[in-house]
Amino acid sequence: MYRERRIARVTILGGGTAGWMTAAALSRSFGDSISITLLESEEIGTVGVGEATIPTIHWFNELIGLNEADFLRATKATFKLGIEFVDWTAPGQRYFHPFGQYGAALPGVAFHHRWLKARADGLDLPLSALSLATRLAVEGRFAKPQGDTRSILSTLGYAYHFDAALYAAYLRKLSEARGVRRIEGKLRDVERHADSGFVTALTTERGERLAADLFIDCSGFRALLIDGAMAEPFEDWSHWLPCDRAVAVPSARTAATTPYTRSTARAAGWQWRIPLQHRTGNGYVYASAQIGDDEAAATLLANLDGEALAAPRFLRFVAGMRRRPWRGNVVAIGLSSGFLEPLESTSIHLIQSGIAKLLTLFPERDCDPALADRFNQLFARDMDGIKDFLILHYHATPGRQDALWRHCQTMSLPPTLQARIAQYRRTGRLMLDSEELFREASWLAVLDGQGIAAEGYNPLADTLDPATNRAQVQQFAQVVARAAPTLPLHDEALAALLEPAA
Ligand code: FAD
């Protein structure tokens, strides 16, 4: 009886990163107790960018049982220790947003308050000196984190850069080996139940009928089920995040690969540089109100560090989200649910976070609306938090004069972000909720990196002996500086993992 209520068939519409990540995760988690079909159209194709990730990717890779060396080889991946931001606060200025943490976890007073107090007591030491990931990035080195908290390596975090098209192909192979049925073709119609409004089947242009109990909309910006069939509106955030276009081009690899993404501010947006084993990914994310496509492409091509390997490709988007990505028996995952530009490489994270929520809240055939409500609340919380973090980057740019930046410097901020900046300025506190994606180190890196200085610190830090506190903070920076040169160069670390074991 209970089993009859179980979902037996799932259909996924779309075979981009979102579609194949979902297929890989569901097939791994449910085995053959659920039959999974994926419909995609080679003619329509995928967005196919999306090459930089954040450390939460490890959770997903473990979930699907991925072997790291296989994955690195198959997707031409490199390691990522964070993002270097160039020219954001003002031309000529740069800072690093590292994965991992600043300082050590000492009892009582958080390390960054110890640092703020040491600075107030006269210690001239930049925040960056307290991050091993930052130091390794500067030196082009890489090491993986280690669990032992007595080791400086425990302060590291890492993610990957990879070729998105190869990643989707890799996940497809895994998924098909686990029984996922792939249908090539274009969607023609969506059938819905007259009373419940639930989707009952998709039909293809060739006439196949794909019936299921649950439908996952991974159709990208087209959002064919969540928007097309379920008419869930899109909340537009472009007044806060005005960039709405990107032009992307791969270029030849010229030197050693850097273990980080670079993001360089430009007149009408910013340019990414993502090193892979076989090429470098580049793109200019820009506001079409400020610059034309031709000028954006010319700017990008003039700022490559190797020969362009293809013609520039243009993409259009709008920042924003759907408040109810789960409606009835349709769950939108990926670009169909919303989009935040790639400044902090969060889209693939949002896909896996959608998958994690779906697994936790996996419904029965009736698709209990309480489960959908919960999913939608958690999704909105993720999106709102990331949105605030991105807006901070655009807003705290006092030395940039172009129209885009002027607009962002003076625009009214979401109240949550405004309050956070004010609190940090006054007391050095970051005021994070326990579930927020970007943690203390990330906010600290960007606030401090973009010139927002904390005037105070937690009064608890005044209970520390000033000289001892200064010495401890300084000592940590010395440990970082001594450890970095003992660790391998990034390409060596990568090669060691890629080589088959002797
Ligand atoms: P898509 O890739 O668009 O896939 C949609 C699928 O639906 C395709 O298979 C298509 O064939 C299918 N489809 C559509 N219509 C039909 C139809 N009628 N019939 C049948 N099939 C259909 N993310 C990151 O994490 N890091 C990054 O560095 C990053 N950089 C980005 C840079 C840019 C400029 C952009 C725009 C995005 C970036 N992203 C990044 C986001 C990332 O690219 C996407 O999150 C990811 O590719 C997922 O896309 P998707 O699978 O939702 O959609």
PDB file of C-alpha atoms in Angstrom, residues 77-307:
ATOM      1  CA  ALA A  77      40.266  20.100 -14.550  1.00  0.00           C
ATOM      2  CA  THR A  78      42.622  22.202 -12.454  1.00  0.00           C
ATOM      3  CA  PHE A  79      42.493  23.062  -8.758  1.00  0.00           C
ATOM      4  CA  LYS A  80      41.032  26.304  -7.473  1.00  0.00           C
ATOM      5  CA  LEU A  81      42.054  27.957  -4.191  1.00  0.00           C
ATOM      6  CA  GLY A  82      39.865  31.024  -4.635  1.00  0.00           C
ATOM      7  CA  ILE A  83      39.390  34.100  -6.811  1.00  0.00           C
ATOM      8  CA  GLU A  84      41.766  36.958  -7.454  1.00  0.00           C
ATOM      9  CA  PHE A  85      39.875  40.243  -7.880  1.00  0.00           C
ATOM     10  CA  VAL A  86      41.781  42.793  -9.927  1.00  0.00           C
ATOM     11  CA  ASP A  87      40.908  46.508 -10.292  1.00  0.00           C
ATOM     12  CA  TRP A  88      37.601  46.241  -8.405  1.00  0.00           C
ATOM     13  CA  THR A  89      37.971  48.847  -5.687  1.00  0.00           C
ATOM     14  CA  ALA A  90      40.018  51.030  -7.999  1.00  0.00           C
ATOM     15  CA  PRO A  91      42.266  50.460 -11.027  1.00  0.00           C
ATOM     16  CA  GLY A  92      45.582  48.950  -9.909  1.00  0.00           C
ATOM     17  CA  GLN A  93      44.223  47.411  -6.724  1.00  0.00           C
ATOM     18  CA  ARG A  94      43.884  43.650  -6.174  1.00  0.00           C
ATOM     19  CA  TYR A  95      42.836  41.224  -3.461  1.00  0.00           C
ATOM     20  CA  PHE A  96      42.180  37.507  -3.077  1.00  0.00           C
ATOM     21  CA  HIS A  97      39.042  35.726  -1.893  1.00  0.00           C
ATOM     22  CA  PRO A  98      40.426  32.420  -0.607  1.00  0.00           C
ATOM     23  CA  PHE A  99      38.686  29.143   0.194  1.00  0.00           C
ATOM     24  CA  GLY A 100      39.402  27.903   3.702  1.00  0.00           C
ATOM     25  CA  GLN A 101      39.941  30.174   6.680  1.00  0.00           C
ATOM     26  CA  TYR A 102      41.999  33.062   7.989  1.00  0.00           C
ATOM     27  CA  GLY A 103      44.062  32.275  11.062  1.00  0.00           C
ATOM     28  CA  ALA A 104      43.590  29.389  13.440  1.00  0.00           C
ATOM     29  CA  ALA A 105      40.542  28.316  15.424  1.00  0.00           C
ATOM     30  CA  LEU A 106      41.567  29.481  18.897  1.00  0.00           C
ATOM     31  CA  PRO A 107      39.160  29.219  21.845  1.00  0.00           C
ATOM     32  CA  GLY A 108      37.149  32.230  22.976  1.00  0.00           C
ATOM     33  CA  VAL A 109      37.740  35.047  20.539  1.00  0.00           C
ATOM     34  CA  ALA A 110      37.346  34.538  16.782  1.00  0.00           C
ATOM     35  CA  PHE A 111      40.661  34.963  14.959  1.00  0.00           C
ATOM     36  CA  HIS A 112      39.601  37.912  12.874  1.00  0.00           C
ATOM     37  CA  HIS A 113      38.699  39.860  16.036  1.00  0.00           C
ATOM     38  CA  ARG A 114      42.168  39.004  17.355  1.00  0.00           C
ATOM     39  CA  TRP A 115      43.607  40.403  14.143  1.00  0.00           C
ATOM     40  CA  LEU A 116      41.455  43.553  14.343  1.00  0.00           C
ATOM     41  CA  LYS A 117      42.573  44.115  17.913  1.00  0.00           C
ATOM     42  CA  ALA A 118      46.238  43.523  17.024  1.00  0.00           C
ATOM     43  CA  ARG A 119      45.846  46.108  14.259  1.00  0.00           C
ATOM     44  CA  ALA A 120      44.261  48.554  16.700  1.00  0.00           C
ATOM     45  CA  ASP A 121      47.314  47.933  18.912  1.00  0.00           C
ATOM     46  CA  GLY A 122      49.601  48.923  16.060  1.00  0.00           C
ATOM     47  CA  LEU A 123      50.369  45.681  14.193  1.00  0.00           C
ATOM     48  CA  ASP A 124      50.701  46.433  10.475  1.00  0.00           C
ATOM     49  CA  LEU A 125      49.679  43.097   8.968  1.00  0.00           C
ATOM     50  CA  PRO A 126      47.229  42.666   6.071  1.00  0.00           C
ATOM     51  CA  LEU A 127      44.429  40.121   6.302  1.00  0.00           C
ATOM     52  CA  SER A 128      45.886  38.232   3.338  1.00  0.00           C
ATOM     53  CA  ALA A 129      48.975  37.305   5.426  1.00  0.00           C
ATOM     54  CA  LEU A 130      46.705  35.094   7.546  1.00  0.00           C
ATOM     55  CA  SER A 131      45.535  32.829   4.712  1.00  0.00           C
ATOM     56  CA  LEU A 132      47.633  29.942   3.440  1.00  0.00           C
ATOM     57  CA  ALA A 133      45.376  29.583   0.375  1.00  0.00           C
ATOM     58  CA  THR A 134      46.135  33.192  -0.587  1.00  0.00           C
ATOM     59  CA  ARG A 135      49.845  32.696  -0.183  1.00  0.00           C
ATOM     60  CA  LEU A 136      49.790  29.473  -2.216  1.00  0.00           C
ATOM     61  CA  ALA A 137      47.832  31.211  -4.968  1.00  0.00           C
ATOM     62  CA  VAL A 138      50.378  34.038  -5.154  1.00  0.00           C
ATOM     63  CA  GLU A 139      53.187  31.484  -5.453  1.00  0.00           C
ATOM     64  CA  GLY A 140      51.296  29.222  -7.918  1.00  0.00           C
ATOM     65  CA  ARG A 141      51.311  26.325  -5.466  1.00  0.00           C
ATOM     66  CA  PHE A 142      48.687  23.870  -4.333  1.00  0.00           C
ATOM     67  CA  ALA A 143      48.028  21.445  -1.478  1.00  0.00           C
ATOM     68  CA  LYS A 144      44.906  19.688  -0.295  1.00  0.00           C
ATOM     69  CA  PRO A 145      43.459  20.359   3.154  1.00  0.00           C
ATOM     70  CA  GLN A 146      44.284  17.943   5.957  1.00  0.00           C
ATOM     71  CA  GLY A 147      41.941  17.067   8.808  1.00  0.00           C
ATOM     72  CA  ASP A 148      44.386  17.457  11.728  1.00  0.00           C
ATOM     73  CA  THR A 149      43.611  20.914  13.125  1.00  0.00           C
ATOM     74  CA  ARG A 150      47.172  21.239  14.453  1.00  0.00           C
ATOM     75  CA  SER A 151      48.376  21.362  10.845  1.00  0.00           C
ATOM     76  CA  ILE A 152      48.344  24.645   8.910  1.00  0.00           C
ATOM     77  CA  LEU A 153      46.987  22.569   6.000  1.00  0.00           C
ATOM     78  CA  SER A 154      43.697  22.211   7.897  1.00  0.00           C
ATOM     79  CA  THR A 155      43.006  25.889   7.109  1.00  0.00           C
ATOM     80  CA  LEU A 156      42.838  25.236   3.345  1.00  0.00           C
ATOM     81  CA  GLY A 157      39.827  24.642   1.128  1.00  0.00           C
ATOM     82  CA  TYR A 158      39.705  23.935  -2.593  1.00  0.00           C
ATOM     83  CA  ALA A 159      37.445  23.432  -5.582  1.00  0.00           C
ATOM     84  CA  TYR A 160      37.969  22.874  -9.319  1.00  0.00           C
ATOM     85  CA  HIS A 161      37.933  24.549 -12.673  1.00  0.00           C
ATOM     86  CA  PHE A 162      36.728  22.154 -15.375  1.00  0.00           C
ATOM     87  CA  ASP A 163      35.453  22.003 -18.929  1.00  0.00           C
ATOM     88  CA  ALA A 164      31.665  22.157 -18.497  1.00  0.00           C
ATOM     89  CA  ALA A 165      30.912  20.267 -21.721  1.00  0.00           C
ATOM     90  CA  LEU A 166      33.286  17.446 -20.712  1.00  0.00           C
ATOM     91  CA  TYR A 167      31.746  17.399 -17.224  1.00  0.00           C
ATOM     92  CA  ALA A 168      28.221  16.941 -18.636  1.00  0.00           C
ATOM     93  CA  ALA A 169      29.542  14.179 -20.931  1.00  0.00           C
ATOM     94  CA  TYR A 170      31.245  12.494 -17.970  1.00  0.00           C
ATOM     95  CA  LEU A 171      28.073  12.599 -15.880  1.00  0.00           C
ATOM     96  CA  ARG A 172      26.069  11.314 -18.824  1.00  0.00           C
ATOM     97  CA  LYS A 173      28.322   8.265 -19.102  1.00  0.00           C
ATOM     98  CA  LEU A 174      27.993   7.590 -15.368  1.00  0.00           C
ATOM     99  CA  SER A 175      24.220   8.045 -15.450  1.00  0.00           C
ATOM    100  CA  GLU A 176      23.621   5.881 -18.504  1.00  0.00           C
ATOM    101  CA  ALA A 177      25.743   3.128 -16.961  1.00  0.00           C
ATOM    102  CA  ARG A 178      23.356   3.262 -13.997  1.00  0.00           C
ATOM    103  CA  GLY A 179      20.297   2.844 -16.175  1.00  0.00           C
ATOM    104  CA  VAL A 180      19.225   6.412 -17.003  1.00  0.00           C
ATOM    105  CA  ARG A 181      17.421   6.391 -20.371  1.00  0.00           C
ATOM    106  CA  ARG A 182      18.366   9.309 -22.631  1.00  0.00           C
ATOM    107  CA  ILE A 183      15.959  10.457 -25.329  1.00  0.00           C
ATOM    108  CA  GLU A 184      17.245  12.733 -28.050  1.00  0.00           C
ATOM    109  CA  GLY A 185      14.605  15.129 -29.315  1.00  0.00           C
ATOM    110  CA  LYS A 186      12.711  18.349 -28.847  1.00  0.00           C
ATOM    111  CA  LEU A 187       9.806  18.877 -26.519  1.00  0.00           C
ATOM    112  CA  ARG A 188       6.522  19.381 -28.355  1.00  0.00           C
ATOM    113  CA  ASP A 189       3.780  19.277 -25.711  1.00  0.00           C
ATOM    114  CA  VAL A 190       3.266  19.130 -21.996  1.00  0.00           C
ATOM    115  CA  GLU A 191       0.202  17.145 -20.863  1.00  0.00           C
ATOM    116  CA  ARG A 192      -1.400  18.132 -17.566  1.00  0.00           C
ATOM    117  CA  HIS A 193      -4.052  16.613 -15.344  1.00  0.00           C
ATOM    118  CA  ALA A 194      -7.275  18.566 -15.687  1.00  0.00           C
ATOM    119  CA  ASP A 195      -7.995  18.746 -11.919  1.00  0.00           C
ATOM    120  CA  SER A 196      -4.652  18.753 -10.142  1.00  0.00           C
ATOM    121  CA  GLY A 197      -2.717  20.651 -12.799  1.00  0.00           C
ATOM    122  CA  PHE A 198       0.101  18.118 -12.338  1.00  0.00           C
ATOM    123  CA  VAL A 199       2.164  17.387 -15.426  1.00  0.00           C
ATOM    124  CA  THR A 200       1.405  13.842 -16.583  1.00  0.00           C
ATOM    125  CA  ALA A 201       3.613  13.456 -19.674  1.00  0.00           C
ATOM    126  CA  LEU A 202       5.950  15.215 -22.108  1.00  0.00           C
ATOM    127  CA  THR A 203       5.683  14.472 -25.796  1.00  0.00           C
ATOM    128  CA  THR A 204       8.512  14.934 -28.245  1.00  0.00           C
ATOM    129  CA  GLU A 205       8.401  16.236 -31.797  1.00  0.00           C
ATOM    130  CA  ARG A 206       8.927  12.666 -32.974  1.00  0.00           C
ATOM    131  CA  GLY A 207       5.830  11.586 -31.052  1.00  0.00           C
ATOM    132  CA  GLU A 208       7.351   9.764 -28.065  1.00  0.00           C
ATOM    133  CA  ARG A 209       5.302  10.132 -24.883  1.00  0.00           C
ATOM    134  CA  LEU A 210       7.278  10.354 -21.627  1.00  0.00           C
ATOM    135  CA  ALA A 211       4.884   9.820 -18.711  1.00  0.00           C
ATOM    136  CA  ALA A 212       6.168  10.213 -15.149  1.00  0.00           C
ATOM    137  CA  ASP A 213       5.161  10.972 -11.551  1.00  0.00           C
ATOM    138  CA  LEU A 214       7.730  13.734 -11.072  1.00  0.00           C
ATOM    139  CA  PHE A 215       9.260  16.114 -13.631  1.00  0.00           C
ATOM    140  CA  ILE A 216      12.527  17.952 -13.172  1.00  0.00           C
ATOM    141  CA  ASP A 217      12.828  21.083 -15.270  1.00  0.00           C
ATOM    142  CA  CYS A 218      16.462  21.428 -16.334  1.00  0.00           C
ATOM    143  CA  SER A 219      15.636  23.159 -19.604  1.00  0.00           C
ATOM    144  CA  GLY A 220      17.870  26.152 -18.846  1.00  0.00           C
ATOM    145  CA  PHE A 221      16.798  29.752 -19.373  1.00  0.00           C
ATOM    146  CA  ARG A 222      13.819  28.502 -21.449  1.00  0.00           C
ATOM    147  CA  ALA A 223      12.245  27.131 -18.223  1.00  0.00           C
ATOM    148  CA  LEU A 224       9.771  25.172 -20.323  1.00  0.00           C
ATOM    149  CA  LEU A 225       7.973  23.453 -17.454  1.00  0.00           C
ATOM    150  CA  ILE A 226       8.218  25.805 -14.487  1.00  0.00           C
ATOM    151  CA  ASP A 227       7.457  28.892 -16.557  1.00  0.00           C
ATOM    152  CA  GLY A 228       5.863  27.453 -19.699  1.00  0.00           C
ATOM    153  CA  ALA A 229       3.518  24.919 -18.057  1.00  0.00           C
ATOM    154  CA  MET A 230       3.271  26.081 -14.425  1.00  0.00           C
ATOM    155  CA  ALA A 231       3.487  29.849 -15.122  1.00  0.00           C
ATOM    156  CA  GLU A 232       5.706  30.534 -12.095  1.00  0.00           C
ATOM    157  CA  PRO A 233       6.825  34.188 -12.386  1.00  0.00           C
ATOM    158  CA  PHE A 234      10.438  35.374 -12.450  1.00  0.00           C
ATOM    159  CA  GLU A 235      11.589  37.967  -9.913  1.00  0.00           C
ATOM    160  CA  ASP A 236      13.953  40.358 -11.672  1.00  0.00           C
ATOM    161  CA  TRP A 237      17.016  41.565  -9.723  1.00  0.00           C
ATOM    162  CA  SER A 238      18.693  43.497 -12.519  1.00  0.00           C
ATOM    163  CA  HIS A 239      18.322  46.803 -10.629  1.00  0.00           C
ATOM    164  CA  TRP A 240      20.950  45.377  -8.243  1.00  0.00           C
ATOM    165  CA  LEU A 241      22.900  43.225 -10.666  1.00  0.00           C
ATOM    166  CA  PRO A 242      22.742  45.085 -14.006  1.00  0.00           C
ATOM    167  CA  CYS A 243      25.040  42.827 -16.050  1.00  0.00           C
ATOM    168  CA  ASP A 244      22.870  40.943 -18.531  1.00  0.00           C
ATOM    169  CA  ARG A 245      25.248  39.656 -21.219  1.00  0.00           C
ATOM    170  CA  ALA A 246      28.449  37.711 -21.495  1.00  0.00           C
ATOM    171  CA  VAL A 247      30.832  37.029 -24.316  1.00  0.00           C
ATOM    172  CA  ALA A 248      33.054  33.977 -23.899  1.00  0.00           C
ATOM    173  CA  VAL A 249      36.116  32.730 -25.754  1.00  0.00           C
ATOM    174  CA  PRO A 250      38.681  30.013 -25.026  1.00  0.00           C
ATOM    175  CA  SER A 251      42.348  30.858 -25.486  1.00  0.00           C
ATOM    176  CA  ALA A 252      45.557  28.858 -25.755  1.00  0.00           C
ATOM    177  CA  ARG A 253      47.280  27.974 -22.533  1.00  0.00           C
ATOM    178  CA  THR A 254      50.494  29.958 -22.337  1.00  0.00           C
ATOM    179  CA  ALA A 255      52.255  29.154 -19.070  1.00  0.00           C
ATOM    180  CA  ALA A 256      51.886  27.243 -15.825  1.00  0.00           C
ATOM    181  CA  THR A 257      48.244  26.952 -14.769  1.00  0.00           C
ATOM    182  CA  THR A 258      47.241  29.190 -11.877  1.00  0.00           C
ATOM    183  CA  PRO A 259      45.312  27.558  -9.025  1.00  0.00           C
ATOM    184  CA  TYR A 260      42.691  30.299  -8.985  1.00  0.00           C
ATOM    185  CA  THR A 261      40.111  32.145 -11.066  1.00  0.00           C
ATOM    186  CA  ARG A 262      40.867  35.765 -11.954  1.00  0.00           C
ATOM    187  CA  SER A 263      38.155  38.375 -12.124  1.00  0.00           C
ATOM    188  CA  THR A 264      39.174  41.742 -13.548  1.00  0.00           C
ATOM    189  CA  ALA A 265      36.826  44.730 -13.383  1.00  0.00           C
ATOM    190  CA  ARG A 266      36.244  46.474 -16.719  1.00  0.00           C
ATOM    191  CA  ALA A 267      34.367  49.613 -17.710  1.00  0.00           C
ATOM    192  CA  ALA A 268      30.996  47.895 -18.121  1.00  0.00           C
ATOM    193  CA  GLY A 269      31.411  44.720 -16.062  1.00  0.00           C
ATOM    194  CA  TRP A 270      34.200  42.243 -15.431  1.00  0.00           C
ATOM    195  CA  GLN A 271      36.305  39.637 -17.176  1.00  0.00           C
ATOM    196  CA  TRP A 272      36.907  36.076 -16.022  1.00  0.00           C
ATOM    197  CA  ARG A 273      39.991  33.968 -16.611  1.00  0.00           C
ATOM    198  CA  ILE A 274      39.742  30.274 -15.796  1.00  0.00           C
ATOM    199  CA  PRO A 275      42.770  28.041 -16.386  1.00  0.00           C
ATOM    200  CA  LEU A 276      42.167  24.456 -17.543  1.00  0.00           C
ATOM    201  CA  GLN A 277      44.707  21.782 -18.431  1.00  0.00           C
ATOM    202  CA  HIS A 278      44.237  22.191 -22.200  1.00  0.00           C
ATOM    203  CA  ARG A 279      43.111  25.826 -22.570  1.00  0.00           C
ATOM    204  CA  THR A 280      42.066  28.946 -20.694  1.00  0.00           C
ATOM    205  CA  GLY A 281      38.415  29.963 -20.424  1.00  0.00           C
ATOM    206  CA  ASN A 282      37.717  33.708 -20.712  1.00  0.00           C
ATOM    207  CA  GLY A 283      34.616  35.818 -20.714  1.00  0.00           C
ATOM    208  CA  TYR A 284      33.427  39.376 -20.289  1.00  0.00           C
ATOM    209  CA  VAL A 285      30.227  39.775 -18.250  1.00  0.00           C
ATOM    210  CA  TYR A 286      28.748  43.178 -19.090  1.00  0.00           C
ATOM    211  CA  ALA A 287      25.749  45.462 -18.882  1.00  0.00           C
ATOM    212  CA  SER A 288      24.214  45.917 -22.326  1.00  0.00           C
ATOM    213  CA  ALA A 289      22.940  49.337 -21.255  1.00  0.00           C
ATOM    214  CA  GLN A 290      26.577  50.488 -21.051  1.00  0.00           C
ATOM    215  CA  ILE A 291      28.391  48.785 -23.895  1.00  0.00           C
ATOM    216  CA  GLY A 292      27.575  47.131 -27.244  1.00  0.00           C
ATOM    217  CA  ASP A 293      28.332  43.501 -28.099  1.00  0.00           C
ATOM    218  CA  ASP A 294      31.086  44.379 -30.577  1.00  0.00           C
ATOM    219  CA  GLU A 295      32.922  46.569 -28.117  1.00  0.00           C
ATOM    220  CA  ALA A 296      32.604  43.932 -25.387  1.00  0.00           C
ATOM    221  CA  ALA A 297      34.030  41.255 -27.701  1.00  0.00           C
ATOM    222  CA  ALA A 298      36.868  43.554 -28.771  1.00  0.00           C
ATOM    223  CA  THR A 299      37.706  44.307 -25.123  1.00  0.00           C
ATOM    224  CA  LEU A 300      37.765  40.604 -24.325  1.00  0.00           C
ATOM    225  CA  LEU A 301      39.928  39.697 -27.320  1.00  0.00           C
ATOM    226  CA  ALA A 302      42.356  42.491 -26.510  1.00  0.00           C
ATOM    227  CA  ASN A 303      42.798  41.139 -22.988  1.00  0.00           C
ATOM    228  CA  LEU A 304      43.612  37.462 -23.513  1.00  0.00           C
ATOM    229  CA  ASP A 305      46.941  36.032 -22.487  1.00  0.00           C
ATOM    230  CA  GLY A 306      47.020  33.521 -25.363  1.00  0.00           C
ATOM    231  CA  GLU A 307      45.704  33.133 -28.899  1.00  0.00           C
TER     232      GLU A 307
END
